[in-house]
Amino acid sequence: MSVKDNAVPAKVLVTKIGLDGHDRGSRVVAAYLRDAGMEVIYTGPWQRIPAVVALTQEEDVDVVGISSLATDHLIVPKLVRALEEAGLAHVRVVVGGIVPDDEVATLQERGVSKVFHPGSSREEIVATVQRLAQEARRERPEI
Amino acid sequence: MSDVSTAVDRLVGGDKATLARALTAVENARPQARELLAALQQHTGGAHVVGVTGAPGVGKSTLCNALIREWRARGRRVGVIAVDPSSPLTGGAVLGDRVRMHEHDEDDGVFIRSLAARSNAGGLAASTTDVITVLDAAGMDCVLVETVGTGQSEVDIARTVRSTVVVSAPGLGDDVQAIKAGILEVADVLVVNKADLPHAEQCARQLRAMLSLREVRAWQPPVIMTSAQTDQGLQDLADALQRHNDESNVEDAAHGSIAFADWPQRLLPRDRFAQHLGIELLAGGGGHASVRMRVQAEHISFNGTCHGGVTFSLADTAFGLASNSHGVVAAAIDAHITYPRAVRINDTLTASAVEESRGRRFATYRVIVTRTDGATVATFTGTVAIIGDKQNRDSQK
Ligand SMILES: Nc1nc2c(ncn2[C@@H]2O[C@H](COP(=O)(O)OP(=O)(O)O)[C@@H](O)[C@H]2O)c(=O)[nH]1
């Protein structure tokens, strides 16, 4: 591993799938990550899963963050599977928003790396995303 | 085979995953990046590289979205590089340009990559040239580079791309005064966007007046009014860019950077349909071209002989290469074919095109297609309109 590895900023896609159109939360998180030195691709709400997969591939991001206020998190496992099928199994998926406790375990069993709740601190979000990005980098093929 | 040569094969073959990783490798100057770029050089030159710049809010991203749509309607594969500034304090960036290009996310013919300018103060990412090289080698017909205008970045981008589009819009404070003389110098095409708003026409008039003060040059930048919302002017913009590219090709040729004799060799690899049929070039240049292909099972019609469309396509390819071999773009406007003999599977067909006449605006060609045994299986005649610039052609003589 070269010294450069730490110099390259983590690349994160912050997006929303499903029907809920509130994107204040994702804007705030995008700003947190930017201020921590990361490069954030930001999209508006209502993304289709194939579009999220295409973006993840084209932009070669390390982490995909899905913001969910309503029940949109229920389709995240579908996204995880679609990423795997597209050869992007190294990409870490995190969910932020209101997710009932009993569903958190289900999400994690289905490949979601972390669920952030409304009370999650900026520090926690930044440190976790940073760590997950490094994990993803280690697993992804170079070219 | 090394990792790099495998990657080159995949990338040139159109594999998106390899393309995405190669872009990351060059963006981050990874150890293999130099070797990769060197190996990709021979696959470049096919893309028309267009830069779009202008002040924040003039509608660059919206316009890029509409231009991509126009190019897609014309069957082009499009690569997009959307450059956004990085925070000078933290190095981080929010890259949001592609939000406005969302409608192309799921289109396999469009590949969008967001680039943070990182520490480059000019506003253009240091890796931009390398990223263009990779997209060009991946077979993009058009590569669009969007950057925010900062004063320095317009000059940087003009150096990096073939055609520079400088965008302005009415209702942004100083209007045209915001376009400084230096920016006019680098513009190949001037766009007044938001033509649906008041004062757009006035803005365009001012730009034309400023242009008229310049010395006369071979290429006069057109001023095009567009509305990225209604698609007004988008065809004109795509046409103007095409003309600028054609004329730049002619200029390159005139300056010896591309020899005319090489022209068919350079054109054939860009012809995706000819590639699909497995057509190879035997010879070409100076108004003639010969190409060859082998008739395979998938070329056979219901009569058990070679489909006439296949023979036509081979003849048409020779015609296209011969008529474009002068380095001036020519577009077919008419063709006729006669089939005196049938062609069977495994026959090798050779089509040879010769120029019969070439005037200022039109040229005609005759193509003969022969079979392995030398028998003529088709004769073809075709006419082209010469759409490259006349002045340039005359001044070359
Ligand atoms: N009326 C009008 N608004 C436009 C047009 N093109 C873009 N806009 C709007 O101008 C704003 C800035 O557009 P954007 O593409 O983000 O500009 P950029 O900062 O130059 O990339 C957005 O609100 C667009 O909807 C146009 O042709 N007409």
Coordinates of C-alpha atoms and ligand atoms in Angstrom, one line a residue:
Chain A
M1 CA 0.0 0.0 0.0
S2 CA 1.4 3.4 -0.9
V3 CA 1.4 6.5 1.3
K4 CA -1.1 8.0 -1.1
D5 CA -4.0 5.8 0.2
N6 CA -4.8 8.0 3.0
A7 CA -4.5 11.1 0.9
V8 CA -7.3 10.1 -1.5
P9 CA -10.6 11.3 -0.1
A10 CA -13.3 8.8 0.6
K11 CA -16.0 9.0 -2.1
V12 CA -19.6 8.7 -0.9
L13 CA -23.0 8.7 -2.7
V14 CA -25.7 10.3 -0.6
T15 CA -29.2 9.6 -2.1
K16 CA -32.8 8.7 -1.4
I17 CA -34.8 5.9 -2.9
G18 CA -38.5 5.2 -2.5
L19 CA -41.4 7.6 -2.1
D20 CA -40.4 10.0 0.6
G21 CA -39.2 13.4 -0.8
H22 CA -37.8 15.1 2.3
D23 CA -34.1 15.7 1.5
R24 CA -33.1 18.0 4.4
G25 CA -31.5 15.2 6.3
S26 CA -29.4 14.0 3.4
R27 CA -28.2 17.5 2.6
V28 CA -27.0 17.9 6.2
V29 CA -25.2 14.6 6.1
A30 CA -23.6 15.5 2.7
A31 CA -22.3 18.7 4.3
Y32 CA -20.9 16.8 7.3
L33 CA -19.0 14.5 5.1
R34 CA -17.7 17.2 2.8
D35 CA -16.5 19.2 5.9
A36 CA -14.7 16.1 7.0
G37 CA -12.8 16.1 3.7
M38 CA -14.8 13.5 1.7
E39 CA -16.0 13.8 -1.8
V40 CA -19.8 13.5 -1.9
I41 CA -22.0 12.8 -4.9
Y42 CA -25.4 14.1 -4.0
T43 CA -28.6 13.3 -5.8
G44 CA -32.2 14.4 -5.3
P45 CA -34.9 12.1 -3.9
W46 CA -36.9 9.4 -5.6
Q47 CA -34.0 7.5 -7.2
R48 CA -34.7 4.1 -8.8
I49 CA -32.6 1.2 -7.7
P50 CA -31.1 0.7 -11.2
A51 CA -30.1 4.4 -11.2
V52 CA -28.4 4.1 -7.8
V53 CA -26.5 1.1 -9.0
A54 CA -25.4 2.9 -12.2
L55 CA -24.3 5.9 -10.2
T56 CA -22.4 3.8 -7.7
Q57 CA -20.5 2.1 -10.6
E58 CA -19.9 5.2 -12.7
E59 CA -18.7 7.3 -9.8
D60 CA -16.8 4.3 -8.2
V61 CA -17.9 5.3 -4.7
D62 CA -16.9 3.5 -1.6
V63 CA -20.0 4.0 0.5
V64 CA -23.7 4.5 -0.4
G65 CA -25.8 6.4 2.2
I66 CA -29.5 6.1 1.9
S67 CA -31.7 8.5 3.8
S68 CA -35.1 7.2 4.8
L69 CA -37.8 8.9 6.8
A70 CA -40.8 6.8 6.0
T71 CA -40.7 3.1 5.2
D72 CA -38.2 3.4 2.4
H73 CA -35.5 1.5 4.3
L74 CA -37.5 -1.7 3.5
I75 CA -36.3 -1.7 -0.1
V76 CA -32.6 -1.2 0.9
P77 CA -31.9 -5.0 1.0
K78 CA -33.0 -5.0 -2.7
L79 CA -30.4 -2.3 -3.4
V80 CA -27.7 -4.3 -1.6
R81 CA -28.5 -7.4 -3.8
A82 CA -28.6 -5.3 -6.9
L83 CA -25.1 -3.9 -6.1
E84 CA -23.8 -7.4 -5.5
E85 CA -25.2 -8.6 -8.8
A86 CA -23.5 -5.6 -10.6
G87 CA -20.1 -6.8 -9.1
L88 CA -20.1 -4.0 -6.5
A89 CA -20.1 -6.2 -3.4
H90 CA -17.3 -4.2 -1.9
V91 CA -19.4 -1.0 -1.6
R92 CA -20.7 -0.4 1.9
V93 CA -24.3 0.6 2.3
V94 CA -25.5 2.7 5.3
V95 CA -29.0 3.9 6.1
G96 CA -29.9 7.0 8.0
G97 CA -33.3 8.0 9.4
I98 CA -36.1 6.6 11.4
V99 CA -35.9 2.8 11.4
P100 CA -37.7 0.8 14.1
D101 CA -35.3 -1.2 16.3
D102 CA -36.6 -4.6 15.3
E103 CA -35.9 -3.8 11.6
V104 CA -32.4 -2.7 12.2
A105 CA -31.2 -6.3 12.8
T106 CA -33.0 -7.4 9.6
L107 CA -31.3 -4.7 7.6
Q108 CA -27.9 -5.6 9.0
E109 CA -28.5 -9.3 8.3
R110 CA -29.2 -8.3 4.7
G111 CA -25.9 -6.5 4.1
V112 CA -26.5 -3.0 5.5
S113 CA -23.3 -2.0 7.3
K114 CA -24.7 0.6 9.7
V115 CA -28.0 2.2 10.5
F116 CA -27.8 5.8 11.9
H117 CA -30.7 7.1 14.0
P118 CA -31.9 10.7 14.2
G119 CA -29.8 11.2 17.3
S120 CA -26.5 10.0 15.7
S121 CA -23.8 12.6 16.2
R122 CA -21.8 14.2 13.4
E123 CA -18.6 12.5 14.8
E124 CA -20.1 9.1 14.8
I125 CA -21.4 9.4 11.2
V126 CA -18.1 10.8 9.9
A127 CA -15.9 8.2 11.7
T128 CA -18.1 5.3 10.7
V129 CA -18.3 6.3 7.0
Q130 CA -14.6 6.9 7.0
R131 CA -13.9 3.5 8.3
L132 CA -16.3 1.8 6.0
A133 CA -14.8 3.6 3.0
Q134 CA -11.4 2.3 3.9
E135 CA -12.8 -1.3 4.2
A136 CA -14.4 -0.9 0.7
R137 CA -11.1 0.4 -0.8
R138 CA -9.2 -2.6 0.5
E139 CA -11.7 -5.0 -1.1
R140 CA -12.1 -3.4 -4.5
P141 CA -10.0 -4.4 -7.5
E142 CA -7.5 -1.7 -8.6
I143 CA -8.4 -1.7 -12.3
Chain B
M1 CA -1.0 -10.8 -19.6
S2 CA -0.5 -8.0 -17.1
D3 CA -3.3 -6.5 -15.2
V4 CA -2.9 -3.4 -17.3
S5 CA -3.2 -5.1 -20.7
T6 CA -6.3 -7.0 -19.5
A7 CA -7.8 -3.8 -18.4
V8 CA -7.1 -2.1 -21.7
D9 CA -8.8 -4.9 -23.6
R10 CA -11.8 -4.7 -21.4
L11 CA -12.0 -1.0 -21.4
V12 CA -11.7 -0.7 -25.2
G13 CA -14.3 -3.5 -25.5
G14 CA -16.8 -1.3 -23.6
D15 CA -16.7 -2.8 -20.1
K16 CA -18.2 -0.1 -17.8
A17 CA -16.8 -1.6 -14.5
T18 CA -13.3 -1.4 -15.9
L19 CA -13.9 2.1 -17.2
A20 CA -15.0 3.2 -13.8
R21 CA -12.0 1.8 -12.0
A22 CA -9.6 3.1 -14.7
L23 CA -11.0 6.6 -14.1
T24 CA -10.4 6.3 -10.4
A25 CA -6.8 5.0 -11.0
V26 CA -5.9 8.0 -13.2
E27 CA -7.8 10.5 -11.0
N28 CA -5.9 9.3 -7.9
A29 CA -2.6 8.9 -9.8
R30 CA -2.3 5.2 -8.8
P31 CA 0.9 3.3 -9.6
Q32 CA -0.6 1.7 -12.7
A33 CA -2.0 4.9 -14.1
R34 CA 1.0 5.9 -16.2
E35 CA 1.3 2.5 -17.8
L36 CA -2.5 2.4 -18.4
L37 CA -2.6 5.8 -20.0
A38 CA 0.4 5.0 -22.3
A39 CA -1.3 1.8 -23.5
L40 CA -4.6 3.7 -24.1
Q41 CA -3.1 6.4 -26.3
Q42 CA -3.3 4.3 -29.4
H43 CA -7.1 3.9 -28.9
T44 CA -7.8 7.7 -28.6
G45 CA -8.6 10.4 -31.1
G46 CA -12.2 9.2 -31.8
A47 CA -13.9 11.5 -29.4
H48 CA -15.0 15.0 -29.9
V49 CA -14.0 16.7 -26.7
V50 CA -16.2 19.7 -25.8
G51 CA -15.8 22.0 -22.8
V52 CA -18.7 23.9 -21.3
T53 CA -18.0 26.8 -19.0
G54 CA -19.6 30.0 -17.7
A55 CA -20.5 31.7 -14.5
P56 CA -22.5 29.8 -11.7
G57 CA -26.2 29.8 -12.4
V58 CA -26.2 30.4 -16.2
G59 CA -27.5 26.9 -16.6
K60 CA -24.5 24.9 -17.6
S61 CA -25.6 21.6 -16.0
T62 CA -29.1 22.0 -17.4
L63 CA -27.7 22.8 -20.9
C64 CA -25.3 19.8 -20.7
N65 CA -28.3 17.6 -19.9
A66 CA -30.1 18.9 -23.0
L67 CA -27.0 18.5 -25.2
I68 CA -26.5 14.9 -24.1
R69 CA -30.1 14.3 -25.0
E70 CA -29.5 15.8 -28.5
W71 CA -26.4 13.8 -29.0
R72 CA -28.1 10.6 -27.9
A73 CA -30.9 11.3 -30.5
R74 CA -28.0 11.4 -33.0
G75 CA -26.8 8.0 -31.8
R76 CA -23.6 9.2 -30.1
R77 CA -22.1 7.6 -27.0
V78 CA -21.4 10.3 -24.5
G79 CA -18.9 10.6 -21.7
V80 CA -19.4 13.5 -19.2
I81 CA -16.9 15.0 -16.7
A82 CA -18.6 17.3 -14.3
V83 CA -16.0 19.3 -12.3
D84 CA -16.8 21.0 -9.1
P85 CA -14.6 22.9 -6.8
S86 CA -13.2 21.4 -3.6
S87 CA -13.3 23.2 -0.3
P88 CA -9.9 24.9 0.1
L89 CA -10.1 24.3 3.9
T90 CA -11.0 20.6 4.2
G91 CA -10.4 19.3 0.7
G92 CA -14.0 17.9 0.7
A93 CA -16.6 18.5 -2.0
V94 CA -20.2 18.1 -2.8
L95 CA -20.6 17.1 -6.4
G96 CA -24.1 17.9 -7.5
D97 CA -23.9 18.7 -11.2
R98 CA -25.2 15.3 -12.2
V99 CA -28.5 15.9 -10.4
R100 CA -29.6 17.8 -13.5
M101 CA -28.5 15.0 -15.8
H102 CA -30.4 12.5 -13.9
E103 CA -32.5 11.4 -16.9
H104 CA -29.4 9.8 -18.4
D105 CA -28.4 7.8 -15.3
E106 CA -29.8 4.5 -16.6
D107 CA -28.7 5.0 -20.2
D108 CA -25.8 2.7 -21.1
G109 CA -24.8 5.1 -23.8
V110 CA -24.0 7.8 -21.3
F111 CA -21.2 7.7 -18.7
I112 CA -21.0 10.5 -16.2
R113 CA -18.1 11.0 -13.8
S114 CA -18.0 13.8 -11.2
L115 CA -14.6 15.2 -10.5
A116 CA -13.5 17.4 -7.6
A117 CA -11.1 20.0 -8.6
R118 CA -9.0 19.1 -5.5
S119 CA -6.2 21.5 -4.9
N120 CA -6.2 23.0 -8.4
A121 CA -7.0 26.6 -8.0
G122 CA -7.9 27.1 -11.7
G123 CA -11.1 25.2 -11.2
L124 CA -10.2 22.3 -13.5
A125 CA -9.1 19.1 -11.9
A126 CA -5.4 18.2 -12.6
S127 CA -6.5 14.8 -13.8
T128 CA -9.0 16.2 -16.4
T129 CA -6.8 15.4 -19.4
D130 CA -6.1 11.9 -18.3
V131 CA -9.8 11.3 -17.5
I132 CA -10.6 12.5 -21.1
T133 CA -8.0 10.1 -22.5
V134 CA -9.7 7.2 -20.7
L135 CA -13.2 8.1 -21.8
D136 CA -12.0 8.6 -25.4
A137 CA -10.3 5.2 -25.4
A138 CA -13.5 3.6 -24.1
G139 CA -15.2 4.5 -27.3
M140 CA -17.1 7.7 -26.4
D141 CA -18.1 9.7 -29.5
C142 CA -18.4 12.9 -27.5
V143 CA -16.8 13.8 -24.2
L144 CA -18.3 16.8 -22.4
V145 CA -16.4 18.6 -19.7
E146 CA -18.4 21.0 -17.5
T147 CA -16.5 23.4 -15.3
V148 CA -17.5 26.6 -13.5
G149 CA -16.1 29.7 -15.0
T150 CA -13.5 31.4 -12.7
G151 CA -11.5 33.5 -15.1
Q152 CA -8.6 31.1 -15.2
S153 CA -10.5 28.0 -15.8
E154 CA -11.9 29.1 -19.2
V155 CA -8.3 29.4 -20.5
D156 CA -7.3 26.0 -19.0
I157 CA -10.3 24.3 -20.4
A158 CA -9.8 25.8 -23.9
R159 CA -6.3 24.3 -23.8
T160 CA -7.7 20.9 -22.8
V161 CA -10.6 20.4 -25.2
R162 CA -11.3 20.7 -28.9
S163 CA -14.3 22.9 -28.8
T164 CA -15.0 25.4 -26.0
V165 CA -18.6 26.5 -25.3
V166 CA -18.9 29.7 -23.2
V167 CA -22.4 30.0 -21.7
S168 CA -24.0 33.2 -20.5
A169 CA -27.6 34.1 -19.6
P170 CA -29.7 37.2 -19.2
G171 CA -30.6 38.5 -15.8
L172 CA -27.3 37.7 -14.0
G173 CA -26.3 41.2 -12.9
D174 CA -23.8 42.5 -15.4
D175 CA -25.0 40.3 -18.2
V176 CA -22.6 40.4 -21.0
Q177 CA -20.2 42.7 -19.3
A178 CA -19.4 39.6 -17.1
I179 CA -18.0 38.0 -20.2
K180 CA -14.5 39.5 -20.3
A181 CA -12.6 39.9 -23.5
G182 CA -10.2 37.1 -22.6
I183 CA -13.1 34.7 -22.5
L184 CA -14.3 35.7 -25.9
E185 CA -10.9 34.8 -27.2
V186 CA -11.1 31.2 -26.1
A187 CA -14.8 30.6 -27.1
D188 CA -15.4 28.5 -30.1
V189 CA -19.2 28.7 -29.6
L190 CA -21.0 31.3 -27.5
V191 CA -24.3 30.3 -26.0
V192 CA -26.9 32.7 -24.5
N193 CA -28.9 30.3 -22.4
K194 CA -32.4 31.0 -20.8
A195 CA -33.5 32.3 -24.2
D196 CA -37.0 32.0 -22.8
L197 CA -36.3 34.9 -20.4
P198 CA -36.5 38.6 -21.3
H199 CA -33.4 40.3 -22.6
A200 CA -31.8 37.2 -24.0
E201 CA -31.9 38.7 -27.5
Q202 CA -30.2 41.8 -26.3
C203 CA -27.5 39.7 -24.6
A204 CA -26.9 37.9 -27.9
R205 CA -26.7 41.2 -29.8
Q206 CA -24.1 42.5 -27.4
L207 CA -22.0 39.4 -27.8
R208 CA -22.2 39.7 -31.6
A209 CA -21.1 43.3 -31.4
M210 CA -18.1 42.4 -29.2
L211 CA -17.2 39.6 -31.7
S212 CA -17.4 42.0 -34.6
L213 CA -14.6 44.0 -33.1
R214 CA -12.2 41.1 -33.3
E215 CA -9.9 40.5 -36.3
V216 CA -11.5 38.1 -38.8
R217 CA -10.4 34.5 -38.4
A218 CA -11.0 31.2 -40.2
W219 CA -13.5 30.2 -37.5
Q220 CA -16.0 32.8 -36.4
P221 CA -17.7 31.7 -33.1
P222 CA -21.4 31.6 -33.6
V223 CA -23.7 33.0 -31.0
I224 CA -26.5 30.6 -30.3
M225 CA -29.6 31.2 -28.2
T226 CA -30.7 28.2 -26.2
S227 CA -33.3 27.3 -23.7
A228 CA -32.3 24.3 -21.8
Q229 CA -35.9 24.1 -20.6
T230 CA -37.7 24.1 -24.0
D231 CA -34.8 22.6 -26.0
Q232 CA -34.8 25.6 -28.2
G233 CA -31.4 26.0 -30.0
L234 CA -30.1 22.6 -29.0
Q235 CA -29.9 21.2 -32.5
D236 CA -28.2 24.4 -33.6
L237 CA -25.7 24.0 -30.8
A238 CA -24.9 20.3 -31.7
D239 CA -24.6 21.3 -35.4
A240 CA -22.2 24.2 -34.6
L241 CA -20.1 21.9 -32.5
Q242 CA -20.0 19.3 -35.3
R243 CA -18.9 22.0 -37.8
H244 CA -16.2 23.2 -35.4
N245 CA -14.9 19.7 -35.0
D246 CA -14.9 19.1 -38.7
E247 CA -13.0 22.3 -39.4
S248 CA -10.5 21.6 -36.7
N249 CA -9.9 18.2 -38.2
V250 CA -9.2 20.0 -41.5
E251 CA -6.9 22.4 -39.8
D252 CA -5.0 19.5 -38.1
A253 CA -4.6 17.9 -41.4
A254 CA -3.4 21.1 -43.0
H255 CA -0.8 21.5 -40.2
G256 CA 0.4 18.0 -40.8
S257 CA -0.6 16.6 -37.4
I258 CA -2.8 14.1 -39.2
A259 CA -1.7 13.0 -42.7
F260 CA -4.5 12.8 -45.2
A261 CA -3.3 9.4 -46.2
D262 CA -4.0 8.1 -42.7
W263 CA -7.6 9.3 -42.8
P264 CA -9.4 6.0 -43.7
Q265 CA -7.2 4.2 -41.1
R266 CA -8.3 6.6 -38.5
L267 CA -12.0 6.6 -39.5
L268 CA -12.7 2.9 -39.8
P269 CA -12.1 2.0 -36.1
R270 CA -14.7 4.7 -35.3
D271 CA -17.3 3.1 -37.5
R272 CA -19.1 0.8 -35.1
F273 CA -21.3 -0.8 -37.6
A274 CA -18.3 -1.7 -39.9
Q275 CA -16.6 -3.1 -36.8
H276 CA -19.7 -5.1 -36.1
L277 CA -19.7 -6.7 -39.5
G278 CA -16.0 -7.5 -39.2
I279 CA -14.9 -5.2 -42.1
E280 CA -11.2 -4.6 -42.5
L281 CA -9.4 -1.9 -44.5
L282 CA -7.0 -3.0 -47.2
A283 CA -6.0 0.4 -48.6
G284 CA -7.3 3.9 -48.7
G285 CA -6.6 7.6 -49.2
G286 CA -6.8 10.3 -51.9
G287 CA -10.3 9.5 -53.0
H288 CA -10.2 5.7 -53.0
A289 CA -10.6 2.9 -50.4
S290 CA -10.7 -0.9 -50.4
V291 CA -12.3 -3.0 -47.7
R292 CA -12.9 -6.7 -47.1
M293 CA -15.1 -9.0 -45.1
R294 CA -16.0 -12.7 -44.9
V295 CA -19.6 -13.8 -45.2
Q296 CA -20.7 -15.6 -42.1
A297 CA -23.8 -17.6 -41.2
E298 CA -25.5 -14.6 -39.7
H299 CA -25.3 -12.8 -43.0
I300 CA -27.4 -15.3 -44.9
S301 CA -31.0 -14.4 -46.0
F302 CA -34.0 -16.7 -46.3
N303 CA -32.8 -17.6 -49.8
G304 CA -29.7 -19.2 -48.4
T305 CA -27.4 -16.6 -50.0
C306 CA -25.7 -13.5 -48.6
H307 CA -28.3 -10.8 -47.6
G308 CA -28.2 -7.9 -50.0
G309 CA -27.9 -5.5 -47.1
V310 CA -24.6 -7.0 -46.1
T311 CA -23.1 -6.5 -49.6
F312 CA -24.5 -3.0 -49.6
S313 CA -23.0 -2.2 -46.2
L314 CA -19.6 -3.3 -47.4
A315 CA -19.8 -1.2 -50.5
D316 CA -21.2 1.7 -48.5
T317 CA -18.3 1.5 -46.1
A318 CA -15.8 1.7 -49.0
F319 CA -17.8 4.6 -50.4
G320 CA -17.8 6.4 -47.0
L321 CA -14.0 6.0 -46.5
A322 CA -13.2 7.1 -50.0
S323 CA -15.4 10.1 -49.9
N324 CA -14.0 11.2 -46.5
S325 CA -10.4 10.4 -47.3
H326 CA -9.6 14.1 -48.2
G327 CA -9.9 15.0 -44.5
V328 CA -13.1 17.1 -45.3
V329 CA -16.4 15.7 -44.0
A330 CA -18.6 14.3 -46.7
A331 CA -22.2 13.0 -46.1
A332 CA -23.8 10.5 -48.4
I333 CA -27.0 11.8 -50.0
D334 CA -27.7 9.0 -52.6
A335 CA -26.6 5.5 -53.4
H336 CA -27.6 2.8 -55.9
I337 CA -26.6 -0.9 -56.1
T338 CA -26.9 -3.7 -58.7
Y339 CA -26.4 -7.3 -57.8
P340 CA -25.3 -9.4 -60.9
R341 CA -24.3 -12.5 -59.0
A342 CA -25.1 -14.2 -55.7
V343 CA -22.8 -14.5 -52.7
R344 CA -22.5 -17.5 -50.5
I345 CA -21.4 -18.3 -47.0
N346 CA -17.6 -18.2 -46.5
D347 CA -17.1 -16.0 -49.6
T348 CA -14.6 -13.2 -48.9
L349 CA -15.9 -10.0 -50.4
T350 CA -13.7 -7.1 -51.4
A351 CA -15.2 -3.6 -52.2
S352 CA -13.1 -1.0 -53.9
A353 CA -14.3 2.6 -54.2
V354 CA -12.9 5.1 -56.6
E355 CA -13.7 8.8 -57.0
E356 CA -15.4 9.6 -60.4
S357 CA -15.8 13.3 -59.9
R358 CA -15.3 15.8 -57.1
G359 CA -16.6 19.4 -57.3
R360 CA -16.9 22.1 -54.7
R361 CA -20.1 20.8 -53.1
F362 CA -20.6 17.2 -54.4
A363 CA -18.6 14.2 -55.4
T364 CA -19.5 10.8 -56.9
Y365 CA -18.0 7.4 -56.4
R366 CA -18.2 4.0 -58.1
V367 CA -17.7 0.8 -56.0
I368 CA -17.1 -2.7 -57.3
V369 CA -17.6 -5.6 -55.0
T370 CA -15.9 -8.9 -55.9
R371 CA -16.1 -12.4 -54.6
T372 CA -13.2 -14.8 -53.7
D373 CA -13.0 -16.1 -57.3
G374 CA -12.8 -12.5 -58.6
A375 CA -16.3 -12.3 -60.1
T376 CA -18.1 -9.0 -59.7
V377 CA -21.1 -9.5 -57.3
A378 CA -22.2 -5.9 -57.0
T379 CA -21.7 -2.5 -58.6
F380 CA -22.6 0.6 -56.6
T381 CA -22.6 4.3 -57.3
G382 CA -23.0 7.0 -54.6
T383 CA -23.0 10.8 -54.2
V384 CA -21.9 12.8 -51.2
A385 CA -22.4 16.4 -50.2
I386 CA -19.2 17.9 -49.1
I387 CA -20.0 19.6 -45.8
G388 CA -16.5 20.5 -44.6
D389 CA -15.5 24.2 -44.9
K390 CA -14.9 25.4 -48.4
Q391 CA -12.6 28.3 -47.5
N392 CA -10.3 26.0 -45.6
R393 CA -10.2 23.5 -48.5
D394 CA -9.4 26.2 -51.0
S395 CA -6.7 27.7 -48.9
Q396 CA -5.0 24.3 -48.6
K397 CA -4.3 24.1 -52.3
Ligands
LIG1 N1 -35.7 29.9 -17.5 C1 -34.7 29.1 -17.7 N2 -34.0 28.6 -16.6 C2 -33.0 27.8 -16.8 C3 -32.5 27.4 -18.1 N3 -31.4 26.6 -17.9 C4 -31.2 26.5 -16.6 N4 -32.1 27.2 -15.9 C5 -32.2 27.3 -14.4 O1 -31.1 28.0 -14.0 C6 -30.7 27.5 -12.7 C7 -29.2 27.1 -12.7 O2 -29.1 26.0 -13.6 P1 -27.8 25.1 -13.5 O3 -27.8 24.2 -14.6 O4 -27.6 24.5 -12.1 O5 -26.6 26.2 -13.7 P2 -25.0 26.1 -13.5 O6 -24.7 26.5 -12.2 O7 -24.5 27.0 -14.6 O8 -24.7 24.6 -13.8 C8 -31.6 26.3 -12.4 O9 -32.6 26.8 -11.5 C9 -32.2 25.9 -13.8 O10 -33.4 25.4 -13.7 C10 -33.2 27.9 -19.2 O11 -32.9 27.7 -20.4 N5 -34.3 28.8 -19.0

